[in-house]
Amino acid sequence: MAKSALLKSSLAKKYWMALTGLFLCLFLIGHLLGNLQLLSTGENAALHFNQYALFMTTNPAIKVLSYLTYISILFHAIDGILLAIQNQKARPVKYVMNKPEKNTIWASRNMAVLGTIILIFIVTHMVSFWARMHFDKNMPLQTVMINAGGMPQEFYLTTDGGYLPKAQVLQGAAVIKNRTEFYDATANVKIKEGYKDLYKITVAFFKDAKLGLVYTILYAISMIVLGFHLYHGFGSAFQSLGVNNPKYNGFIKNFGKAFAIIVPLLFAIIPIYIHFFIK
């Protein structure tokens, strides 16, 4: 009974909000470092990003962290909703002279709204990229153009560092199974494995002739919302965990502000760069 009461208490909810929120901050850093490869202009930019995507979707340790991230997002969202409802019930009648804008910042008063917008963004973002990477049977595989016999030919770039002429697949000499695996068409023996071309999907998404600019603007707005959410949430998480000491409160506050500006800004730069500068 005591355990159930503890899990349902507002204090427990705040602890979970803080812990899941800080874990998701770590996720943001890792995700950003991987996505910054999209700003590369080298000839191997697509390969490096697709290698990163392959690693993130096949490495066992990363898979465990991924599931932990999904759970944290859901828990953070649900816990936030429950806390907002609980706080609302605690004050059913607004004070006549209540002026919260003098005591709290705008972000802290609208964390539920900001969080809801971010959750909507996460869902649409996962449908556009994560779901395609994992479940789209028509997901393109990375190809390169190579001069063979004096003529440019298209080859599939494979994970073993080799190539497979696309013409062989089109002519039926080789077949694609399980979205990335190439098999000998007659012996049914696996011969190669290709890279899912997430780089191509991402660039095409933000450079779409009709909606690319809209997607880019909406992404940038979502990052502004994320920035406001982090601006209050980062410092609040440490307070909820009882980390409150004059010696390092200033550092936590300033680091949180910098984090809330730099991380969303770098995320926002990526689609803007893709839309306006990648040819």
mmCIF file of C-alpha atoms in Angstrom:
data_model
loop_
_atom_site.group_PDB
_atom_site.id
_atom_site.type_symbol
_atom_site.label_atom_id
_atom_site.label_comp_id
_atom_site.label_asym_id
_atom_site.label_seq_id
_atom_site.Cartn_x
_atom_site.Cartn_y
_atom_site.Cartn_z
ATOM 1 C CA MET A 1 0.000 0.000 0.000
ATOM 2 C CA ALA A 2 2.823 2.358 0.943
ATOM 3 C CA LYS A 3 4.648 1.499 -2.283
ATOM 4 C CA SER A 4 1.534 2.246 -4.339
ATOM 5 C CA ALA A 5 1.062 5.557 -2.572
ATOM 6 C CA LEU A 6 4.710 6.461 -3.214
ATOM 7 C CA LEU A 7 4.402 5.761 -6.945
ATOM 8 C CA LYS A 8 1.229 7.855 -7.109
ATOM 9 C CA SER A 9 2.594 10.777 -5.109
ATOM 10 C CA SER A 10 3.486 14.047 -6.767
ATOM 11 C CA LEU A 11 7.008 13.776 -5.341
ATOM 12 C CA ALA A 12 7.555 10.394 -7.019
ATOM 13 C CA LYS A 13 6.206 11.763 -10.285
ATOM 14 C CA LYS A 14 8.643 14.673 -10.098
ATOM 15 C CA TYR A 15 11.540 12.277 -9.498
ATOM 16 C CA TRP A 16 10.571 10.225 -12.549
ATOM 17 C CA MET A 17 10.092 13.368 -14.635
ATOM 18 C CA ALA A 18 13.561 14.528 -13.654
ATOM 19 C CA LEU A 19 15.286 11.189 -14.265
ATOM 20 C CA THR A 20 13.632 10.511 -17.625
ATOM 21 C CA GLY A 21 14.137 14.128 -18.672
ATOM 22 C CA LEU A 22 17.872 14.064 -17.953
ATOM 23 C CA PHE A 23 18.219 10.708 -19.707
ATOM 24 C CA LEU A 24 16.493 12.168 -22.765
ATOM 25 C CA CYS A 25 18.937 15.098 -22.661
ATOM 26 C CA LEU A 26 21.747 12.558 -23.050
ATOM 27 C CA PHE A 27 19.844 11.002 -25.937
ATOM 28 C CA LEU A 28 19.559 14.415 -27.602
ATOM 29 C CA ILE A 29 23.338 14.835 -27.471
ATOM 30 C CA GLY A 30 23.975 11.433 -29.049
ATOM 31 C CA HIS A 31 21.288 11.911 -31.678
ATOM 32 C CA LEU A 32 22.625 15.358 -32.533
ATOM 33 C CA LEU A 33 26.200 14.125 -32.946
ATOM 34 C CA GLY A 34 25.002 11.492 -35.414
ATOM 35 C CA ASN A 35 22.757 13.862 -37.347
ATOM 36 C CA LEU A 36 25.446 16.524 -37.665
ATOM 37 C CA GLN A 37 27.018 14.235 -40.269
ATOM 38 C CA LEU A 38 24.274 15.483 -42.586
ATOM 39 C CA LEU A 39 26.184 18.772 -42.734
ATOM 40 C CA SER A 40 29.162 17.039 -44.320
ATOM 41 C CA THR A 41 29.940 18.054 -47.890
ATOM 42 C CA GLY A 42 32.419 15.305 -48.722
ATOM 43 C CA GLU A 43 31.865 12.702 -51.427
ATOM 44 C CA ASN A 44 31.411 10.056 -48.735
ATOM 45 C CA ALA A 45 28.827 12.060 -46.768
ATOM 46 C CA ALA A 46 25.995 9.670 -47.645
ATOM 47 C CA LEU A 47 28.086 6.596 -46.856
ATOM 48 C CA HIS A 48 29.158 7.880 -43.438
ATOM 49 C CA PHE A 49 25.607 8.782 -42.455
ATOM 50 C CA ASN A 50 24.230 5.455 -43.686
ATOM 51 C CA GLN A 51 26.960 3.600 -41.801
ATOM 52 C CA TYR A 52 25.875 5.480 -38.684
ATOM 53 C CA ALA A 53 22.225 4.562 -39.375
ATOM 54 C CA LEU A 54 23.143 0.891 -39.839
ATOM 55 C CA PHE A 55 25.098 0.866 -36.573
ATOM 56 C CA MET A 56 22.231 2.524 -34.685
ATOM 57 C CA THR A 57 19.726 -0.056 -35.914
ATOM 58 C CA THR A 58 21.789 -3.242 -35.595
ATOM 59 C CA ASN A 59 24.151 -2.876 -32.635
ATOM 60 C CA PRO A 60 22.710 -4.863 -29.659
ATOM 61 C CA ALA A 61 23.753 -2.302 -27.023
ATOM 62 C CA ILE A 62 22.250 0.541 -29.051
ATOM 63 C CA LYS A 63 19.028 -1.435 -29.437
ATOM 64 C CA VAL A 64 18.748 -1.723 -25.646
ATOM 65 C CA LEU A 65 19.338 2.029 -25.284
ATOM 66 C CA SER A 66 16.765 2.668 -28.008
ATOM 67 C CA TYR A 67 14.055 0.748 -26.175
ATOM 68 C CA LEU A 68 15.002 2.568 -22.973
ATOM 69 C CA THR A 69 14.623 5.841 -24.869
ATOM 70 C CA TYR A 70 11.162 4.904 -26.177
ATOM 71 C CA ILE A 71 10.047 3.965 -22.660
ATOM 72 C CA SER A 72 11.493 7.192 -21.246
ATOM 73 C CA ILE A 73 9.634 9.305 -23.810
ATOM 74 C CA LEU A 74 6.315 7.619 -23.014
ATOM 75 C CA PHE A 75 6.905 7.729 -19.264
ATOM 76 C CA HIS A 76 7.996 11.370 -19.396
ATOM 77 C CA ALA A 77 4.931 12.346 -21.438
ATOM 78 C CA ILE A 78 2.423 10.404 -19.327
ATOM 79 C CA ASP A 79 4.006 11.556 -16.076
ATOM 80 C CA GLY A 80 3.889 15.152 -17.285
ATOM 81 C CA ILE A 81 0.189 14.886 -18.112
ATOM 82 C CA LEU A 82 -0.593 13.349 -14.707
ATOM 83 C CA LEU A 83 1.376 16.061 -12.912
ATOM 84 C CA ALA A 84 -0.419 18.794 -14.860
ATOM 85 C CA ILE A 85 -3.808 17.287 -13.962
ATOM 86 C CA GLN A 86 -2.768 16.861 -10.339
ATOM 87 C CA ASN A 87 -1.575 20.460 -10.102
ATOM 88 C CA GLN A 88 -4.791 21.694 -11.690
ATOM 89 C CA LYS A 89 -6.914 19.758 -9.190
ATOM 90 C CA ALA A 90 -4.850 21.129 -6.329
ATOM 91 C CA ARG A 91 -5.938 24.647 -7.326
ATOM 92 C CA PRO A 92 -9.508 24.326 -8.628
ATOM 93 C CA VAL A 93 -10.192 28.033 -7.996
ATOM 94 C CA LYS A 94 -7.745 30.618 -9.268
ATOM 95 C CA TYR A 95 -6.629 33.262 -6.846
ATOM 96 C CA VAL A 96 -8.176 36.676 -7.455
ATOM 97 C CA MET A 97 -4.819 38.437 -7.357
ATOM 98 C CA ASN A 98 -2.812 35.589 -8.878
ATOM 99 C CA LYS A 99 -0.076 36.952 -11.139
ATOM 100 C CA PRO A 100 2.188 33.994 -11.954
ATOM 101 C CA GLU A 101 4.088 35.944 -14.594
ATOM 102 C CA LYS A 102 5.776 37.882 -11.792
ATOM 103 C CA ASN A 103 7.008 34.745 -10.050
ATOM 104 C CA THR A 104 7.700 32.264 -12.839
ATOM 105 C CA ILE A 105 9.023 32.329 -16.384
ATOM 106 C CA TRP A 106 6.704 31.707 -19.338
ATOM 107 C CA ALA A 107 8.214 28.282 -20.099
ATOM 108 C CA SER A 108 7.579 26.971 -16.585
ATOM 109 C CA ARG A 109 3.894 27.959 -16.799
ATOM 110 C CA ASN A 110 3.444 26.232 -20.153
ATOM 111 C CA MET A 111 5.510 23.058 -19.831
ATOM 112 C CA ALA A 112 2.474 20.852 -20.536
ATOM 113 C CA VAL A 113 1.708 22.700 -23.776
ATOM 114 C CA LEU A 114 5.352 22.701 -24.845
ATOM 115 C CA GLY A 115 5.655 19.001 -24.016
ATOM 116 C CA THR A 116 2.535 18.153 -26.024
ATOM 117 C CA ILE A 117 3.894 19.941 -29.098
ATOM 118 C CA ILE A 118 7.208 18.116 -28.730
ATOM 119 C CA LEU A 119 5.412 14.766 -28.397
ATOM 120 C CA ILE A 120 3.491 15.449 -31.623
ATOM 121 C CA PHE A 121 6.782 16.325 -33.314
ATOM 122 C CA ILE A 122 8.426 13.111 -32.066
ATOM 123 C CA VAL A 123 5.571 10.969 -33.402
ATOM 124 C CA THR A 124 5.592 12.613 -36.850
ATOM 125 C CA HIS A 125 9.398 12.532 -36.927
ATOM 126 C CA MET A 126 9.452 8.805 -36.169
ATOM 127 C CA VAL A 127 6.823 8.092 -38.822
ATOM 128 C CA SER A 128 8.836 10.012 -41.420
ATOM 129 C CA PHE A 129 12.249 8.483 -40.681
ATOM 130 C CA TRP A 130 12.365 5.793 -37.969
ATOM 131 C CA ALA A 131 9.393 3.821 -39.313
ATOM 132 C CA ARG A 132 10.673 3.962 -42.876
ATOM 133 C CA MET A 133 14.120 2.822 -41.805
ATOM 134 C CA HIS A 134 12.711 -0.165 -39.940
ATOM 135 C CA PHE A 135 9.606 -1.246 -41.844
ATOM 136 C CA ASP A 136 9.460 0.260 -45.353
ATOM 137 C CA LYS A 137 9.940 -2.601 -47.815
ATOM 138 C CA ASN A 138 10.589 -0.020 -50.535
ATOM 139 C CA MET A 139 13.362 1.704 -48.617
ATOM 140 C CA PRO A 140 16.042 2.589 -51.193
ATOM 141 C CA LEU A 141 19.524 1.130 -50.921
ATOM 142 C CA GLN A 142 22.597 3.270 -51.377
ATOM 143 C CA THR A 143 24.062 3.276 -54.861
ATOM 144 C CA VAL A 144 27.100 4.917 -56.450
ATOM 145 C CA MET A 145 27.979 5.721 -60.048
ATOM 146 C CA ILE A 146 31.254 4.167 -61.228
ATOM 147 C CA ASN A 147 32.890 4.191 -64.647
ATOM 148 C CA ALA A 148 33.087 0.557 -65.735
ATOM 149 C CA GLY A 149 34.344 -0.252 -69.192
ATOM 150 C CA GLY A 150 34.375 3.419 -70.104
ATOM 151 C CA MET A 151 30.698 3.872 -69.242
ATOM 152 C CA PRO A 152 29.113 5.103 -65.981
ATOM 153 C CA GLN A 153 27.201 2.317 -64.272
ATOM 154 C CA GLU A 154 25.186 2.253 -61.068
ATOM 155 C CA PHE A 155 26.394 -0.058 -58.314
ATOM 156 C CA TYR A 156 24.948 -0.946 -54.926
ATOM 157 C CA LEU A 157 27.451 -0.060 -52.208
ATOM 158 C CA THR A 158 27.724 -3.001 -49.800
ATOM 159 C CA THR A 159 28.665 -3.295 -46.139
ATOM 160 C CA ASP A 160 31.742 -5.416 -46.892
ATOM 161 C CA GLY A 161 33.284 -2.510 -48.780
ATOM 162 C CA GLY A 162 32.401 -3.956 -52.163
ATOM 163 C CA TYR A 163 29.981 -3.223 -54.977
ATOM 164 C CA LEU A 164 27.197 -5.038 -56.776
ATOM 165 C CA PRO A 165 26.120 -3.920 -60.254
ATOM 166 C CA LYS A 166 22.516 -2.771 -60.098
ATOM 167 C CA ALA A 167 22.044 -4.204 -63.571
ATOM 168 C CA GLN A 168 22.519 -7.716 -62.142
ATOM 169 C CA VAL A 169 19.561 -7.212 -59.849
ATOM 170 C CA LEU A 170 17.406 -5.689 -62.567
ATOM 171 C CA GLN A 171 18.249 -8.576 -64.896
ATOM 172 C CA GLY A 172 17.464 -11.163 -62.219
ATOM 173 C CA ALA A 173 21.000 -12.471 -61.685
ATOM 174 C CA ALA A 174 20.717 -11.372 -58.056
ATOM 175 C CA VAL A 175 17.689 -10.681 -55.862
ATOM 176 C CA ILE A 176 17.072 -8.514 -52.812
ATOM 177 C CA LYS A 177 15.637 -10.152 -49.701
ATOM 178 C CA ASN A 178 14.941 -8.749 -46.254
ATOM 179 C CA ARG A 179 15.339 -5.248 -47.697
ATOM 180 C CA THR A 180 19.165 -5.189 -47.504
ATOM 181 C CA GLU A 181 20.425 -8.686 -48.322
ATOM 182 C CA PHE A 182 21.436 -9.690 -51.850
ATOM 183 C CA TYR A 183 21.161 -13.356 -52.823
ATOM 184 C CA ASP A 184 22.334 -15.324 -55.821
ATOM 185 C CA ALA A 185 19.150 -15.777 -57.822
ATOM 186 C CA THR A 186 19.840 -19.408 -58.702
ATOM 187 C CA ALA A 187 21.713 -20.817 -55.692
ATOM 188 C CA ASN A 188 19.742 -18.695 -53.195
ATOM 189 C CA VAL A 189 22.955 -17.985 -51.292
ATOM 190 C CA LYS A 190 23.576 -14.645 -49.624
ATOM 191 C CA ILE A 191 26.317 -12.798 -51.473
ATOM 192 C CA LYS A 192 26.172 -9.178 -50.276
ATOM 193 C CA GLU A 193 24.431 -6.819 -47.881
ATOM 194 C CA GLY A 194 23.610 -3.240 -48.804
ATOM 195 C CA TYR A 195 23.075 -0.007 -46.892
ATOM 196 C CA LYS A 196 19.602 1.431 -46.440
ATOM 197 C CA ASP A 197 19.888 4.923 -47.871
ATOM 198 C CA LEU A 198 18.517 7.002 -45.001
ATOM 199 C CA TYR A 199 20.644 9.895 -46.233
ATOM 200 C CA LYS A 200 18.705 9.967 -49.503
ATOM 201 C CA ILE A 201 15.366 9.762 -47.676
ATOM 202 C CA THR A 202 16.298 12.611 -45.326
ATOM 203 C CA VAL A 203 17.556 14.932 -48.055
ATOM 204 C CA ALA A 204 14.528 14.216 -50.251
ATOM 205 C CA PHE A 205 12.181 14.926 -47.338
ATOM 206 C CA PHE A 206 13.486 18.434 -46.692
ATOM 207 C CA LYS A 207 14.060 19.256 -50.371
ATOM 208 C CA ASP A 208 10.627 18.087 -51.514
ATOM 209 C CA ALA A 209 9.456 20.412 -54.294
ATOM 210 C CA LYS A 210 6.039 21.050 -52.723
ATOM 211 C CA LEU A 211 6.425 20.642 -48.969
ATOM 212 C CA GLY A 212 10.165 20.718 -48.297
ATOM 213 C CA LEU A 213 10.136 24.342 -47.136
ATOM 214 C CA VAL A 214 7.075 23.698 -44.957
ATOM 215 C CA TYR A 215 8.777 20.689 -43.342
ATOM 216 C CA THR A 216 11.911 22.743 -42.741
ATOM 217 C CA ILE A 217 9.995 25.601 -41.098
ATOM 218 C CA LEU A 218 7.925 23.259 -38.921
ATOM 219 C CA TYR A 219 11.083 21.433 -37.831
ATOM 220 C CA ALA A 220 12.750 24.727 -36.894
ATOM 221 C CA ILE A 221 9.659 25.848 -34.944
ATOM 222 C CA SER A 222 9.625 22.514 -33.114
ATOM 223 C CA MET A 223 13.231 23.099 -32.096
ATOM 224 C CA ILE A 224 12.306 26.525 -30.711
ATOM 225 C CA VAL A 225 9.602 24.819 -28.652
ATOM 226 C CA LEU A 226 12.152 22.233 -27.511
ATOM 227 C CA GLY A 227 14.478 25.053 -26.483
ATOM 228 C CA PHE A 228 11.818 26.620 -24.237
ATOM 229 C CA HIS A 229 11.010 23.208 -22.758
ATOM 230 C CA LEU A 230 14.672 22.553 -21.980
ATOM 231 C CA TYR A 231 15.214 26.093 -20.685
ATOM 232 C CA HIS A 232 13.005 25.403 -17.689
ATOM 233 C CA GLY A 233 13.143 21.607 -17.575
ATOM 234 C CA PHE A 234 16.916 21.179 -17.265
ATOM 235 C CA GLY A 235 17.328 23.211 -14.080
ATOM 236 C CA SER A 236 13.999 22.013 -12.707
ATOM 237 C CA ALA A 237 15.138 18.377 -13.011
ATOM 238 C CA PHE A 238 18.106 18.968 -10.707
ATOM 239 C CA GLN A 239 15.899 20.788 -8.198
ATOM 240 C CA SER A 240 13.428 17.881 -8.208
ATOM 241 C CA LEU A 241 16.290 15.499 -7.429
ATOM 242 C CA GLY A 242 17.364 17.666 -4.505
ATOM 243 C CA VAL A 243 20.540 18.956 -6.130
ATOM 244 C CA ASN A 244 20.420 22.406 -4.627
ATOM 245 C CA ASN A 245 23.646 23.966 -3.422
ATOM 246 C CA PRO A 246 24.860 27.571 -3.810
ATOM 247 C CA LYS A 247 28.269 26.270 -4.905
ATOM 248 C CA TYR A 248 27.013 24.795 -8.184
ATOM 249 C CA ASN A 249 23.479 26.141 -8.659
ATOM 250 C CA GLY A 250 24.869 28.904 -10.848
ATOM 251 C CA PHE A 251 26.771 26.447 -13.020
ATOM 252 C CA ILE A 252 23.713 24.196 -13.454
ATOM 253 C CA LYS A 253 21.554 27.187 -14.359
ATOM 254 C CA ASN A 254 24.018 28.585 -16.906
ATOM 255 C CA PHE A 255 24.792 25.161 -18.375
ATOM 256 C CA GLY A 256 21.056 24.493 -18.715
ATOM 257 C CA LYS A 257 20.522 27.783 -20.537
ATOM 258 C CA ALA A 258 23.411 27.068 -22.921
ATOM 259 C CA PHE A 259 22.145 23.522 -23.508
ATOM 260 C CA ALA A 260 18.620 24.802 -24.211
ATOM 261 C CA ILE A 261 19.959 27.181 -26.866
ATOM 262 C CA ILE A 262 22.836 25.299 -28.520
ATOM 263 C CA VAL A 263 21.298 21.826 -28.918
ATOM 264 C CA PRO A 264 17.968 22.901 -30.506
ATOM 265 C CA LEU A 265 19.813 25.469 -32.654
ATOM 266 C CA LEU A 266 22.163 22.843 -34.083
ATOM 267 C CA PHE A 267 19.238 20.517 -34.744
ATOM 268 C CA ALA A 268 17.386 23.327 -36.553
ATOM 269 C CA ILE A 269 20.416 24.163 -38.703
ATOM 270 C CA ILE A 270 20.429 20.653 -40.218
ATOM 271 C CA PRO A 271 17.139 20.828 -42.209
ATOM 272 C CA ILE A 272 17.785 24.464 -43.108
ATOM 273 C CA TYR A 273 21.178 23.512 -44.532
ATOM 274 C CA ILE A 274 19.721 20.552 -46.416
ATOM 275 C CA HIS A 275 16.891 22.556 -47.935
ATOM 276 C CA PHE A 276 18.878 25.585 -49.035
ATOM 277 C CA PHE A 277 22.417 24.318 -49.657
ATOM 278 C CA ILE A 278 22.499 20.635 -50.606
ATOM 279 C CA LYS A 279 22.111 20.235 -54.354
#
